[in-house]
Coordinates of C-alpha atoms in Angstrom, one line a residue:
Chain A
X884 CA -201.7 138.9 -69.0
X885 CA -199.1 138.1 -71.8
X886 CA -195.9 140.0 -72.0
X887 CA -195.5 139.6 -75.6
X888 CA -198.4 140.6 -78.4
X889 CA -197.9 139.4 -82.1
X890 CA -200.7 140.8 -84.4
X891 CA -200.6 140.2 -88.2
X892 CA -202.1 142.9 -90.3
X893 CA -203.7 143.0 -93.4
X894 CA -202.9 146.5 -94.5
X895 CA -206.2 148.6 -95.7
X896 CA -205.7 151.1 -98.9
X897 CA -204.5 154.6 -97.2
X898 CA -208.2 156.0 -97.9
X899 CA -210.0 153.3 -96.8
X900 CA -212.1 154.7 -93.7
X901 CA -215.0 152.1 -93.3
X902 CA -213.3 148.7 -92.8
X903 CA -213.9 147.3 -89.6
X904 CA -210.3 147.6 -88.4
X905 CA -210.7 144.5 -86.1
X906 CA -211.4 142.2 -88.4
X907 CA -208.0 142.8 -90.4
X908 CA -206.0 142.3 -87.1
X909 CA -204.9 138.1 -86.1
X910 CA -203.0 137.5 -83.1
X911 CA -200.6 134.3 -83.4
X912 CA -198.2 133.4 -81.4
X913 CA -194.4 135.0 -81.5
X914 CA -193.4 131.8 -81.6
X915 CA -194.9 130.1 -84.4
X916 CA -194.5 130.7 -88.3
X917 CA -196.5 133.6 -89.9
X918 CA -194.1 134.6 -92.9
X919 CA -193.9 132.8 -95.8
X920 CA -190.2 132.5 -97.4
X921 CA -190.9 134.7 -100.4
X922 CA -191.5 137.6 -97.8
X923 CA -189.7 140.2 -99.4
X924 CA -189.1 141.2 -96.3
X925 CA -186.8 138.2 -95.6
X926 CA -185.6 137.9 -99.1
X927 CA -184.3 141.8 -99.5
X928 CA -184.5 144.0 -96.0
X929 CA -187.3 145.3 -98.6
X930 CA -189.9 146.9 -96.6
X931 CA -190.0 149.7 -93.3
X932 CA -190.5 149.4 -89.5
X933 CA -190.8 151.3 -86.9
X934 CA -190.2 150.7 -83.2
X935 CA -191.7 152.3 -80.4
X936 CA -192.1 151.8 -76.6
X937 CA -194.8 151.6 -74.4
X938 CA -194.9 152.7 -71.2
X939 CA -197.0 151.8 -68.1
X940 CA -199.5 151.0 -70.6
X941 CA -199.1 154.1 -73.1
X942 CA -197.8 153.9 -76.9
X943 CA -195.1 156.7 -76.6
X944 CA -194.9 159.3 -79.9
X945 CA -197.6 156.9 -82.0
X946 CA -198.8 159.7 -84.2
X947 CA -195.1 160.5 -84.4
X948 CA -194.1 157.3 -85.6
X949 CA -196.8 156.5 -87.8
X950 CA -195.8 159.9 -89.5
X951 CA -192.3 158.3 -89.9
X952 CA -193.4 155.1 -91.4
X953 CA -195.4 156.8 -94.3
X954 CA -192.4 159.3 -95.1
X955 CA -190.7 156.0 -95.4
X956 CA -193.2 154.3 -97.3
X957 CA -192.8 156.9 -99.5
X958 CA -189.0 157.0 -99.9
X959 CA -189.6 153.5 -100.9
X960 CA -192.4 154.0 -103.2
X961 CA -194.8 151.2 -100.4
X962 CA -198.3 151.9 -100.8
X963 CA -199.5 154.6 -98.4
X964 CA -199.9 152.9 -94.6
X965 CA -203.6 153.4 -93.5
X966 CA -202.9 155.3 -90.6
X967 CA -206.2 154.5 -88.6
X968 CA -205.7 150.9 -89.2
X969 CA -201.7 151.6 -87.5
X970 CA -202.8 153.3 -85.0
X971 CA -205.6 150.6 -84.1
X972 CA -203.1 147.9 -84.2
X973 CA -201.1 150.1 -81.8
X974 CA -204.2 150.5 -79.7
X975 CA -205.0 147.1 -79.3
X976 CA -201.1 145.6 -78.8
X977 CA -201.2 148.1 -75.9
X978 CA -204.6 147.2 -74.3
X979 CA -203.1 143.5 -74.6
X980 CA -199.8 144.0 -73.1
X981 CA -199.5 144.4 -68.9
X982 CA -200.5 147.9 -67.8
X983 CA -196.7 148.4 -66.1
X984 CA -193.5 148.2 -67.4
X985 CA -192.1 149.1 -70.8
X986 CA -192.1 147.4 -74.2
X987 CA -190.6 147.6 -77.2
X988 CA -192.9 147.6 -79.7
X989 CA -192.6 147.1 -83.6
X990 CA -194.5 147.9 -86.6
X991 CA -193.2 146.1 -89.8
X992 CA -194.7 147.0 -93.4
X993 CA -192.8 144.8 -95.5
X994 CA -193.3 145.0 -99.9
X995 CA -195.2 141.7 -99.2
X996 CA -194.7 138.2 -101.0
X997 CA -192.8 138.5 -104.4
X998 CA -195.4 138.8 -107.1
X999 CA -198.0 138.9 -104.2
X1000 CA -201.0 140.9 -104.8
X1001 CA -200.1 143.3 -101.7
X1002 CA -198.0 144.4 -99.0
X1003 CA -197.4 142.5 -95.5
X1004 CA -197.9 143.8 -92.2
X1005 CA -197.2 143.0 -88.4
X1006 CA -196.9 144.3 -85.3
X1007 CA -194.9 142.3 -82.6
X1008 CA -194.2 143.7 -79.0
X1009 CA -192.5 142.0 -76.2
X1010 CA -190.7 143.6 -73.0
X1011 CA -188.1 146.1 -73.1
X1012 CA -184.7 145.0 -72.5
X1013 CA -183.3 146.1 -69.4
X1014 CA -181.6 149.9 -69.9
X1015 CA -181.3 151.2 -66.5
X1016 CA -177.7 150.7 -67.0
X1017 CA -176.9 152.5 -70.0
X1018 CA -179.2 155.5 -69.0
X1019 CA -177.8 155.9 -65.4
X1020 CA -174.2 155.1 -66.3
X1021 CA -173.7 155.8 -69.5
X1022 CA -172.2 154.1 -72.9
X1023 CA -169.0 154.2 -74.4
X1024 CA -169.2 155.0 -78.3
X1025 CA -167.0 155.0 -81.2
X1026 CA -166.9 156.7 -84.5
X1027 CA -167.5 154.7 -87.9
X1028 CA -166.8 156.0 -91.1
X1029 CA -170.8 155.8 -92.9
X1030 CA -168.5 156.0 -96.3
X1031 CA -171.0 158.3 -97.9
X1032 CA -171.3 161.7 -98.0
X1033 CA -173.4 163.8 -95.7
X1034 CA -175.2 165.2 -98.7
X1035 CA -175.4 161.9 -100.4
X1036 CA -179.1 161.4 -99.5
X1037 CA -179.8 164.2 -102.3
X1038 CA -177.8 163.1 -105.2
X1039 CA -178.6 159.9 -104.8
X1040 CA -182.2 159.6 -103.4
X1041 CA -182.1 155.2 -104.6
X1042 CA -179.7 155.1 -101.2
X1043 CA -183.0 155.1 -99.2
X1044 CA -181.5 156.9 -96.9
X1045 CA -183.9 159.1 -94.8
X1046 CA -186.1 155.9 -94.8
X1047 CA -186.3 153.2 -91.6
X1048 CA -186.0 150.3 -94.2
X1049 CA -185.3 146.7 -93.0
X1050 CA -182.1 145.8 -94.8
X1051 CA -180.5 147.0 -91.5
X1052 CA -177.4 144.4 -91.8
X1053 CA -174.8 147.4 -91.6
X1054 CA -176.2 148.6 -88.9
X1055 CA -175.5 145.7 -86.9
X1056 CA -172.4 145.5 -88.0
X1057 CA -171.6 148.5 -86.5
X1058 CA -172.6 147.6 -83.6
X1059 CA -170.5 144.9 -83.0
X1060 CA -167.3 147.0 -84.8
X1061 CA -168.2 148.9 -81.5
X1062 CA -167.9 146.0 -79.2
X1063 CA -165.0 144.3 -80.7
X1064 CA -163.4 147.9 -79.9
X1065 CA -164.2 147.5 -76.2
X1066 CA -167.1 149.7 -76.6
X1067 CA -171.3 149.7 -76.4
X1068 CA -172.2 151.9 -79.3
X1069 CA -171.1 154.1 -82.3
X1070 CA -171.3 157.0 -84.1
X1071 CA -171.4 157.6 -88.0
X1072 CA -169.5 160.1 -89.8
X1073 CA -169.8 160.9 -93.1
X1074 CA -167.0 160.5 -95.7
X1075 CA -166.7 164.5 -95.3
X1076 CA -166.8 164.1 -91.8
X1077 CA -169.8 165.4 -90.2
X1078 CA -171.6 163.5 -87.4
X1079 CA -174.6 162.1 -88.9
X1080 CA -176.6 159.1 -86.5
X1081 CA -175.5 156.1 -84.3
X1082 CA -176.8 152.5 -85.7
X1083 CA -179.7 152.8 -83.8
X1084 CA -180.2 156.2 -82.3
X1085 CA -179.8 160.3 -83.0
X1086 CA -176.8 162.3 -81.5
X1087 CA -177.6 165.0 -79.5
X1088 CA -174.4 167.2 -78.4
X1089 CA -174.9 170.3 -75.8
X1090 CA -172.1 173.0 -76.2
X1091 CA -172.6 175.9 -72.7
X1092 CA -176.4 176.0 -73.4
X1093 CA -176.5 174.9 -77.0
X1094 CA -178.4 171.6 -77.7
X1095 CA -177.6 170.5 -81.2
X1096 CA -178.3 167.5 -83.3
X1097 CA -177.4 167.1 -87.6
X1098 CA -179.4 168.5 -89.6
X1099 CA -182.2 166.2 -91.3
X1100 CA -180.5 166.8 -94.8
X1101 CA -181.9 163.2 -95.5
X1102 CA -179.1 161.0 -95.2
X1103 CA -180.1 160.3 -91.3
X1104 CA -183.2 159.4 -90.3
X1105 CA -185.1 161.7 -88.7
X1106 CA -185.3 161.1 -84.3
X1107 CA -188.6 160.7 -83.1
X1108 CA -186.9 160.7 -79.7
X1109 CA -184.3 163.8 -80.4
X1110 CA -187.4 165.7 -81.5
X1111 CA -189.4 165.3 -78.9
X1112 CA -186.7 165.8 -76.3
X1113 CA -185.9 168.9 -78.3
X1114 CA -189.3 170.2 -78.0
X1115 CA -189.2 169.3 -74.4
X1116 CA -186.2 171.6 -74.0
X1117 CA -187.2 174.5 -76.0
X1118 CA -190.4 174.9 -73.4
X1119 CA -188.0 174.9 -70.5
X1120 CA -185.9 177.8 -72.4
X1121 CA -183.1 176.2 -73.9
X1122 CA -181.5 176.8 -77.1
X1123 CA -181.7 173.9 -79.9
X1124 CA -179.9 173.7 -83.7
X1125 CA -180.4 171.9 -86.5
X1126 CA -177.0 171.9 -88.7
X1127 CA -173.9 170.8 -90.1
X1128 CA -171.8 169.2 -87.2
X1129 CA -168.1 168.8 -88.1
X1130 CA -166.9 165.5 -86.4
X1131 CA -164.4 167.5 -84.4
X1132 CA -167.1 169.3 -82.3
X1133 CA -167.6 165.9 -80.7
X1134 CA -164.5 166.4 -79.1
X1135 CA -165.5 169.7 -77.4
X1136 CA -168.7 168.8 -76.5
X1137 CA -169.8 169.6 -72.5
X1138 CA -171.9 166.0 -72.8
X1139 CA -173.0 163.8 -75.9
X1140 CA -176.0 161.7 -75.7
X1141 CA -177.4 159.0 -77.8
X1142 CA -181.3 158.7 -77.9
X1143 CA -183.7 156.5 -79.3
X1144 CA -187.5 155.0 -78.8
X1145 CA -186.9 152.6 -76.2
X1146 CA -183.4 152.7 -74.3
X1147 CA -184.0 156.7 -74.9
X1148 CA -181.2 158.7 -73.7
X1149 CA -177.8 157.4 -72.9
X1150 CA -175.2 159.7 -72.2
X1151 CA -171.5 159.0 -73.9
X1152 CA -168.8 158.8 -70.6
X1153 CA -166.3 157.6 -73.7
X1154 CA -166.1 158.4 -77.2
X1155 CA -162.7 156.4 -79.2
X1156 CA -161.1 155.8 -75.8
X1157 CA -161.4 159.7 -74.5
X1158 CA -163.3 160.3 -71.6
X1159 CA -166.1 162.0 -72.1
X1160 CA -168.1 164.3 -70.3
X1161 CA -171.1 162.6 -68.5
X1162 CA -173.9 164.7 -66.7
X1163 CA -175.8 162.5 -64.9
X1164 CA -178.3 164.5 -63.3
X1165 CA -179.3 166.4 -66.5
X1166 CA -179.6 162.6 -68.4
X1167 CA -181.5 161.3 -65.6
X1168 CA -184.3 164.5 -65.8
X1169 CA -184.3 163.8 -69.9
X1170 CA -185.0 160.0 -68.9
X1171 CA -187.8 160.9 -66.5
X1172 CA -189.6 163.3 -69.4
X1173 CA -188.9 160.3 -72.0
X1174 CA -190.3 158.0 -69.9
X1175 CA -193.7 160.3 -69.1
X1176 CA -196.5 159.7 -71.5
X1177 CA -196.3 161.3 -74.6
X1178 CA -198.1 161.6 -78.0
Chain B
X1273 CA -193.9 117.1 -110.7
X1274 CA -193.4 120.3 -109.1
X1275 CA -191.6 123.3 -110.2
X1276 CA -191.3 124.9 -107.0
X1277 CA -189.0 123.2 -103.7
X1278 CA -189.0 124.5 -100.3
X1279 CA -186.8 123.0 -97.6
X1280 CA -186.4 124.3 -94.6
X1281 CA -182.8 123.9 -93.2
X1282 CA -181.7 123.0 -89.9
X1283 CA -177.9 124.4 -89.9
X1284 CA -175.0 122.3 -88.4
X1285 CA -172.2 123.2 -87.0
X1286 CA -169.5 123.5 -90.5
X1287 CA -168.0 120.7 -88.8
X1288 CA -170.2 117.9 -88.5
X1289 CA -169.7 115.3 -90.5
X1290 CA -171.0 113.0 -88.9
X1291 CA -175.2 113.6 -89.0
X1292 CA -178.1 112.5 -91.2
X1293 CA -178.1 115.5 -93.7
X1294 CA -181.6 114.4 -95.0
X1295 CA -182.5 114.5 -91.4
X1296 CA -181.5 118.4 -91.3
X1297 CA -184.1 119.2 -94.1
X1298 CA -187.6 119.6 -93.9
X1299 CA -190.2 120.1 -97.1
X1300 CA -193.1 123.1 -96.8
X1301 CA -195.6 124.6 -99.0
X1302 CA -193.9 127.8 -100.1
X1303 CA -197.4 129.2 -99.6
X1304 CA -197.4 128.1 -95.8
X1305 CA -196.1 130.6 -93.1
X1306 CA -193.0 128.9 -92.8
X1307 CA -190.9 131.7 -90.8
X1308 CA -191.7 133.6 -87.4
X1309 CA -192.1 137.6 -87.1
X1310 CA -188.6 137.7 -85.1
X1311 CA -186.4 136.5 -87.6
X1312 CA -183.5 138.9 -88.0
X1313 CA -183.8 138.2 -91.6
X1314 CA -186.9 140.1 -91.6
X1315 CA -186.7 142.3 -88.8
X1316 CA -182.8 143.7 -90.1
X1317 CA -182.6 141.8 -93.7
X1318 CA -179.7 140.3 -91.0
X1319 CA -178.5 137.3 -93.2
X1320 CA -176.6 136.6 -96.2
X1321 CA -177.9 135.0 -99.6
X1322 CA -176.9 133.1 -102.9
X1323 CA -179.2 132.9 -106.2
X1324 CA -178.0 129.9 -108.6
X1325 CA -179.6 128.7 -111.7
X1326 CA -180.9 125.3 -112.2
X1327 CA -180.7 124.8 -115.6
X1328 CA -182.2 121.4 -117.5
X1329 CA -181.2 119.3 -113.8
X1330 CA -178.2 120.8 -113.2
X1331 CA -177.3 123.2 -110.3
X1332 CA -174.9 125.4 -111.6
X1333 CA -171.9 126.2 -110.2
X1334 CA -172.7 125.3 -107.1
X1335 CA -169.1 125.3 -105.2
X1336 CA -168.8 128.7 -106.4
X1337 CA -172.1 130.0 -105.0
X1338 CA -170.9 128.0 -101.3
X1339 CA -167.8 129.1 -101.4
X1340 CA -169.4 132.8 -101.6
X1341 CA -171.7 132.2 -98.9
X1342 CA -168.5 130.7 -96.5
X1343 CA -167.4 134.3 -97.3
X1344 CA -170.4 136.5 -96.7
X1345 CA -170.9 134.6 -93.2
X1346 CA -167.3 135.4 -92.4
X1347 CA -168.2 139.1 -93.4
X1348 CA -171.1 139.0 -91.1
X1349 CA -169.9 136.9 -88.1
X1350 CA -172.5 134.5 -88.9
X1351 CA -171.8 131.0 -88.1
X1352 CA -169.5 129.1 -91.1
X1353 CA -172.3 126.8 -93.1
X1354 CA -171.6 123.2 -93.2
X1355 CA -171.0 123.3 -97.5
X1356 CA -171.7 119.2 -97.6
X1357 CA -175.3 119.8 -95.8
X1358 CA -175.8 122.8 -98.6
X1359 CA -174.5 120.6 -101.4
X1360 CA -177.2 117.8 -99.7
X1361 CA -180.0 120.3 -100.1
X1362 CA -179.1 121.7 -103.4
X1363 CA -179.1 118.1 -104.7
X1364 CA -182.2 117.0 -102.9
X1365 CA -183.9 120.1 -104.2
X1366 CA -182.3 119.8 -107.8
X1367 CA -184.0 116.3 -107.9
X1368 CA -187.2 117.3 -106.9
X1369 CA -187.9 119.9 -110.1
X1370 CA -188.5 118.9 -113.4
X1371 CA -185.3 117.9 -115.7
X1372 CA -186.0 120.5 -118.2
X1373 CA -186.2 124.2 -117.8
X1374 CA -184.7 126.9 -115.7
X1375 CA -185.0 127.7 -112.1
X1376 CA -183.9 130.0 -109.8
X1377 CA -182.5 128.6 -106.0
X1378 CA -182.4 130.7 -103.7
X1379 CA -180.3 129.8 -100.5
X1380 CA -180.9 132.0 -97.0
X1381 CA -178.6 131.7 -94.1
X1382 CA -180.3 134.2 -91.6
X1383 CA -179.3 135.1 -88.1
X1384 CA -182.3 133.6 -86.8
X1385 CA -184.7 134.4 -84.1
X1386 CA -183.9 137.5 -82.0
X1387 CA -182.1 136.2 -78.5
X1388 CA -182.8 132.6 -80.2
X1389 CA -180.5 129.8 -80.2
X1390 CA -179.0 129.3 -83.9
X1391 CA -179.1 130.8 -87.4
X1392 CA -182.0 129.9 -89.8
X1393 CA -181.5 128.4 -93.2
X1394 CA -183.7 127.6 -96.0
X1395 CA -183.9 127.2 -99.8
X1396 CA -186.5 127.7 -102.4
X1397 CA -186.6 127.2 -106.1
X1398 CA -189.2 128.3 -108.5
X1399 CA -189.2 128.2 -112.4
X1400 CA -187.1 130.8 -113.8
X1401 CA -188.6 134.1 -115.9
X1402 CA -188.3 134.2 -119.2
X1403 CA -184.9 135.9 -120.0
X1404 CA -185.0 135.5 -123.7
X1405 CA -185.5 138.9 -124.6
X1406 CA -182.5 140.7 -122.6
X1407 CA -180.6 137.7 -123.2
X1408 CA -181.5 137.7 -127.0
X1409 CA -182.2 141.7 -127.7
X1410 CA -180.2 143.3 -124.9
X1411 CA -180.9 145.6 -122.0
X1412 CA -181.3 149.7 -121.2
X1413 CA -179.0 150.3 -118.7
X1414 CA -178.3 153.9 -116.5
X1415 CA -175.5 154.7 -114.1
X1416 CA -176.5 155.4 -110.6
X1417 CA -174.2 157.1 -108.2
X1418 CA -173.7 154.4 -105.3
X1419 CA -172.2 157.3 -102.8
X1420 CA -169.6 155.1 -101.7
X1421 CA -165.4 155.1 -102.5
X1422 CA -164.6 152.8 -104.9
X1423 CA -162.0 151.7 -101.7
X1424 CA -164.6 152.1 -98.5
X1425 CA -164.3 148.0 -98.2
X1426 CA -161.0 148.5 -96.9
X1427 CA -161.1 151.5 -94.9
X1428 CA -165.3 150.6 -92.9
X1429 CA -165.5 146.9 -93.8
X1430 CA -168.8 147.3 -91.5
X1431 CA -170.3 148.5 -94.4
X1432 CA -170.2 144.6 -95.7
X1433 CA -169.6 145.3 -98.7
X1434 CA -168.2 142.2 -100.2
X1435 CA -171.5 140.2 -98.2
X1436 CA -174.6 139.3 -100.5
X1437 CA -176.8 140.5 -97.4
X1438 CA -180.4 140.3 -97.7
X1439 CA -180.0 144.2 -96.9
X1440 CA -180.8 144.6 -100.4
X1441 CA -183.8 147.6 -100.4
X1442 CA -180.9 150.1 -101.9
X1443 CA -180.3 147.6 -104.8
X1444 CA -184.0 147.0 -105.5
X1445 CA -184.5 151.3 -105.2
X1446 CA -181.5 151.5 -108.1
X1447 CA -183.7 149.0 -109.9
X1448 CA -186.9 151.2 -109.8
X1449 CA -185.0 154.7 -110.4
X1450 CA -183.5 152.7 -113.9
X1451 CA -187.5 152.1 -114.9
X1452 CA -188.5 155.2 -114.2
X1453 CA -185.8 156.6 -116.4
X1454 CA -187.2 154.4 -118.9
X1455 CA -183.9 152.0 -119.0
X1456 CA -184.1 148.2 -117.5
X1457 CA -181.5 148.0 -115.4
X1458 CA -178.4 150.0 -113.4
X1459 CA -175.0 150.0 -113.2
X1460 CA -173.5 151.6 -109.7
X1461 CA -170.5 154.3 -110.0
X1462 CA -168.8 154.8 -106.8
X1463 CA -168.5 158.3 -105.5
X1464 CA -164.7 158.7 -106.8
X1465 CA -166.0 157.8 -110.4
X1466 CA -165.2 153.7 -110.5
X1467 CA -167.3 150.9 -112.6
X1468 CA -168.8 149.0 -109.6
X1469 CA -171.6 146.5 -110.3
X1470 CA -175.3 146.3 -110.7
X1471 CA -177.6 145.9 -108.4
X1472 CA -177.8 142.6 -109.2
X1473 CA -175.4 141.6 -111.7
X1474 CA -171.4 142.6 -112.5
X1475 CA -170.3 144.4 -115.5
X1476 CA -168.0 143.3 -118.1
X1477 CA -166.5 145.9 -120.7
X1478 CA -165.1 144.3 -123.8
X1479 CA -162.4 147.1 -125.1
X1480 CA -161.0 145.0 -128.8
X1481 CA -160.1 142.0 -127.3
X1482 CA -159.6 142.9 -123.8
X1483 CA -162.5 141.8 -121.3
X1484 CA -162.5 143.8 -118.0
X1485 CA -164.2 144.0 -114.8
X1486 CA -163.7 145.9 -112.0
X1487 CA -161.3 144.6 -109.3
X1488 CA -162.3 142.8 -106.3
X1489 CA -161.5 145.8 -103.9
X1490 CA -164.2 144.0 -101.6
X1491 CA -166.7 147.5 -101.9
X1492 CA -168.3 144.9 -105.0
X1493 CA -169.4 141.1 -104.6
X1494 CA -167.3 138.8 -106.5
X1495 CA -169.6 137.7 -109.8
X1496 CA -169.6 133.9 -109.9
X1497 CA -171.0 134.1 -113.2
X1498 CA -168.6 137.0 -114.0
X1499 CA -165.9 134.3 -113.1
X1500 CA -166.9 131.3 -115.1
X1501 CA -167.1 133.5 -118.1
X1502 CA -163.9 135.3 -117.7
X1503 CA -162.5 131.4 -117.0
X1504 CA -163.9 130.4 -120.4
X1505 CA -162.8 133.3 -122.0
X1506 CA -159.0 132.6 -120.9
X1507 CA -159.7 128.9 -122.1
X1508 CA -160.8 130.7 -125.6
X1509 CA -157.1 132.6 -125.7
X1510 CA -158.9 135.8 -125.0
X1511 CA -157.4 138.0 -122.6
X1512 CA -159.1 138.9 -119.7
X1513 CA -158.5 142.0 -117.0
X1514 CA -159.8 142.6 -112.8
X1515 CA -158.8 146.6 -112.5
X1516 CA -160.4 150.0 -111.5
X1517 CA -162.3 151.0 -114.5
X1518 CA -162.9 154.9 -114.7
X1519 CA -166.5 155.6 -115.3
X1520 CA -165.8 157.5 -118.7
X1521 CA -164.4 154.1 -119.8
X1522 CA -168.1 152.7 -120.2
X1523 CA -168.9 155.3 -123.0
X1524 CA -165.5 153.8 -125.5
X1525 CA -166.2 150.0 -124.8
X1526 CA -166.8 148.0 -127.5
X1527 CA -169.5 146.5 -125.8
X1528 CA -170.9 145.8 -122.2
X1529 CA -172.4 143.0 -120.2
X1530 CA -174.4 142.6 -117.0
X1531 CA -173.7 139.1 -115.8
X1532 CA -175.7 137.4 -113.3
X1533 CA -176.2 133.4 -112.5
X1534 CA -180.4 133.3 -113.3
X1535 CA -181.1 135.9 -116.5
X1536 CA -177.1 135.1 -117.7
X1537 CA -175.6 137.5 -119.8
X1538 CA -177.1 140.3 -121.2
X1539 CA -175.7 143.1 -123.4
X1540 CA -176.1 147.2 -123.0
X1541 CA -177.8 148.6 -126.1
X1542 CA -177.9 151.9 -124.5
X1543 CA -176.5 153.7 -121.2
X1544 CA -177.8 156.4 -119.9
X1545 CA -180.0 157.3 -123.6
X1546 CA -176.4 157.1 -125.4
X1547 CA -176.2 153.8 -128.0
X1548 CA -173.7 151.2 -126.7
X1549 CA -172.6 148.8 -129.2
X1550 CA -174.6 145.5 -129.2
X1551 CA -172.8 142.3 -130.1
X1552 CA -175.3 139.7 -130.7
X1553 CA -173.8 136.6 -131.9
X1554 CA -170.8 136.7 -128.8
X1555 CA -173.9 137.6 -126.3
X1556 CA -175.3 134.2 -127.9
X1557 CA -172.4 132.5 -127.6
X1558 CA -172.0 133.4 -123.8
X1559 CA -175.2 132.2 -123.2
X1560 CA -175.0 129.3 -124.8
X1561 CA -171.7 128.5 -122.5
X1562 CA -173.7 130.0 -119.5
X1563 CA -176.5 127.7 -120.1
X1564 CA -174.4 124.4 -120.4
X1565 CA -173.6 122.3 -117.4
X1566 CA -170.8 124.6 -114.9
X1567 CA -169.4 123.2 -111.7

């Protein structure tokens, strides 16, 4: 069976219930050209994605997801997604990929050709990097001045801010500020320093029993993985927050972790050079839930 | 002959001299898939840009447009371009569109394929909208917060500020929030209350005979069509001035430009609802320098 699925998708009006889903789906190969260069997707970051992972043969969060990539439609004034034709897509990738393993999988819904008649759509999966190292070891983070405020999301709504958009260039950035520092991954702060996300993941901090993560105010995006995990640990009793995090409380945090869709929870042994505290046992039972199939 | 060119680019090292450029180049359809679903420049709007005019045969200021694009890759730790293959393809491409008329060219140096080898490049032109009527009557303009210090180049320069990244779904959001205040087009304010650019374009103010524009703090990208004016201006005797504008500057000027290298200059009529002084016959007169053969 291949390891990698590439499905392009012509995207259905949001309302549209009778199409026969199927017939909007075409599988080509990763490696050969589907996009044309007028993609605005190529020309401007100027379109969404998601990315989710599958595991032993199940989508993980899809509804979740899917719930994401029409708030950010939204944000970005994209037509509606058709949610049954997503979840299709979804449904199909999986049944194509091997039933073991995990793979990243992503959905892209890009504002289509320029002066094209509608938007573009794909779905590409392909095997999961190998994580086992960050989530049994650890990553070493540093912080990154986001140069915006942690309220900026409402004054200035045109920032796109709480929306998973393409133009992803700083993020990347970041990413390699971090490495060029000696570490794996980073941290934003806002200009007024609060914690706010990492380029690619949520922060979760635990303080005694006190699990807390910023709150969605709209200038991060909003964890599919943090919320999940969240409502994992409320049913086992533990105290969660939603707020304000002043960047100093990273320093008396009892652990920090960074989770996302596929590498999902990594705990920080380092944050700017200080040691951090790392529990692995506790990052190794958050690993085994993320890693359990879940809608 | 046709009005629209596609070549797809094989990059060199910025160092070889030595290759067939015209080997390096490779003519498509722009309506052919051209591009695969893994390129960064989709997947992350991971790449970096220039938009030059092509006016009546000649590509204009090209150097200026290269140089830029050395300087975004630098920004981006993409690989340095090879400027004589870019110069090859501008010219090939030049030669292929009609001699009369305007064009937009767009070059794209892109990451490339996730995990793949080497960065992508292409270039496509395509006739040119018809500018007359901002170019001739003027433009609606509203200021839009940008969130960022006028300074936060200097102090997180993995924000890639002074990089025309294909990351450009914020600037195309300003865009949409100006029409839907009923204006045409934006001009950014940074969060500390500093002139900054437009989403696609850089502002002149025109204060008696002085012609400023914000300074190149690196948080704005250098206008090359901004600079060719302000060099023509100096040649006219008229003295011209890079400094941090206050925002409360825009409502005394004398009059305002947004500059860009397809749609030129165009004057503010308005900013924000408020009348700004329109001057017609020197918003003619830049044109008509803008529209004459620049290197």
């Amino acid at each position: 069976m291949p390891a990698t699925v590439t499905l392009l998708i012509e995207p259905l009006a949001a309302d549209d219930l009778t199409s026969d889903l199927e017939s909007t789906f075409r599988e080509v190969d990763a490696s050969a050209p589907a996009l044309r260069v007028g993609e605005l997707s190529t020309q401007r970051g100027d379109g969404i994605f998601e990315t989710l992972a599958v595991v032993n043969g199940h989508a993980q969060e899809a509804e979740p997801h899917l719930q994401r990539l029409r708030n950010s439609a939204a944000i970005c004034e994209l037509p509606e997604p058709n949610l049954a034709q997503w979840h299709a897509a979804i449904e199909r990738a999986t049944a194509a990929l091997p039933a073991e393993g995990e793979f990243a999988m992503k959905l892209v819904l890009s504002r289509g050709v320029e002066h094209g008649p509608a938007p573009t759509a794909w779905l590409s999966a392909a095997p999961a990097a190998d994580f086992s190292a960050p989530r049994e070891r650890g990553v070493r983070a540093v912080t990154l001045d986001r140069g915006l405020a942690h309220d900026a999301a409402a004054t200035a709504p045109w920032l796109l801010l709480g929306a998973k958009t393409l133009s992803y260039a700083t993020n990347m950035a970041a990413l390699r500020e971090a490495k060029r520092r000696g570490a794996d991954d980073a941290i934003f702060v806002s200009s007024d320093g609060f914690v706010m996300e990492g380029p690619t993941s949520s922060v979760i901090l635990r303080h005694g029993d006190e699990y807390s993560t910023p709150a969605p105010s709209g200038a991060i995006l909003h964890g599919t993985t943090q919320l999940s995990l969240f409502e994992h640990l409320g049913e086992l009793g533990h105290r969660t927050a939603y707020r304000d995090i002043p960047a100093a409380e990273l320093a008396s945090a009892d652990a920090i972790w960074l989770v996302s869709s596929v590498r999902l929870a990594a705990g920080l042994t380092e944050l700017d050079g200080v040691p951090v505290p790392f529990d692995a046992e506790e990052t190794r039972a958050f690993n085994e839930y993320l890693l359990s199939p879940r809608d």
